[in-house]
């Protein structure tokens, strides 16, 4: 093949961010904005583009652009691609272009969706036939470079789609979603670094082991109820449990003024419940509610960066034409 493309979805964590980094299960679902990566065979140099950010490397892996003393934000993707090609005995240059509709640094898994789509597109370009496990393995390499010590939840859901109960790499099960097909997403527009938020919570857990364990036990009950609610299609109960999860995240110190403002705004629409999603500190707040509450979401688009309702449990990574 001379050209190939693949897309992967964003995600929202319905319950359990941060607890999942400590090995507790989290409930996550794929959502509709997607990232697309287009690749084609190249000569003598490898080029990766994302909007107006460009990285160029020589055949031998030397950074040609930007100049070596300037940080290349696309380096983790290049490193992932190099490893993927090396391990599959491909010695070639390529050109890649990234088109992502998923807001970045907002808790919606944009970097993982890009890494997963990238790995799949390269697999298609060189006819490698990589399955989901291999795609996830390579995407995890880029995720570690982007975020430090991620749990791996983002690349798993980007590759597999649907909804998952996720406890760690390769340790997950699919969850059936009954009735709840939509979710409201409000982006505070405040960008934050996942690695810093994760480090903050891990520090809390290290300094207050007993409190953290009690919180995690309580979270376990919230999760059990949330799973039951999701499987039975009880959106009102799921919403209430999401709010309880949000309260735990507040105590862990990962909420913020902007997040609380978004939380209040969503609850003001008559949602059943709301919570921050992803690392927190900014990013997005999600909510579930009765149909009438979604209808009023656009009222908030003046005050926040983006407000949208999206379909959940959509398909994972796929090849694109
Ligand atoms: C990532 O979307 C959410 C966190 O739990 C980090 C992780 O699981 O890698 C904060």
PDB file of C-alpha atoms in Angstrom, residues 10 46 64 71 75-76 83 96 110 161 205 240 281:
ATOM      1  CA  UNK A  10     -11.888   9.971  22.334  1.00  0.00           C
ATOM      2  CA  UNK A  46      10.219  11.028   7.955  1.00  0.00           C
ATOM      3  CA  UNK A  64      16.137  17.887  11.278  1.00  0.00           C
ATOM      4  CA  UNK A  71      11.534  20.526  22.016  1.00  0.00           C
ATOM      5  CA  UNK A  75       8.791  13.144  19.312  1.00  0.00           C
ATOM      6  CA  UNK A  76       6.790  10.524  21.317  1.00  0.00           C
ATOM      7  CA  UNK A  83       9.937   1.063  17.567  1.00  0.00           C
ATOM      8  CA  UNK A  96       2.098  11.267   8.537  1.00  0.00           C
ATOM      9  CA  UNK A 110      -6.784  12.900  22.573  1.00  0.00           C
ATOM     10  CA  UNK A 161     -14.170   1.176  21.713  1.00  0.00           C
ATOM     11  CA  UNK A 205      -1.992   8.469  48.678  1.00  0.00           C
ATOM     12  CA  UNK A 240     -25.935  10.488  41.470  1.00  0.00           C
ATOM     13  CA  UNK A 281      -7.414  20.498  37.428  1.00  0.00           C
TER      14      UNK A 281
END
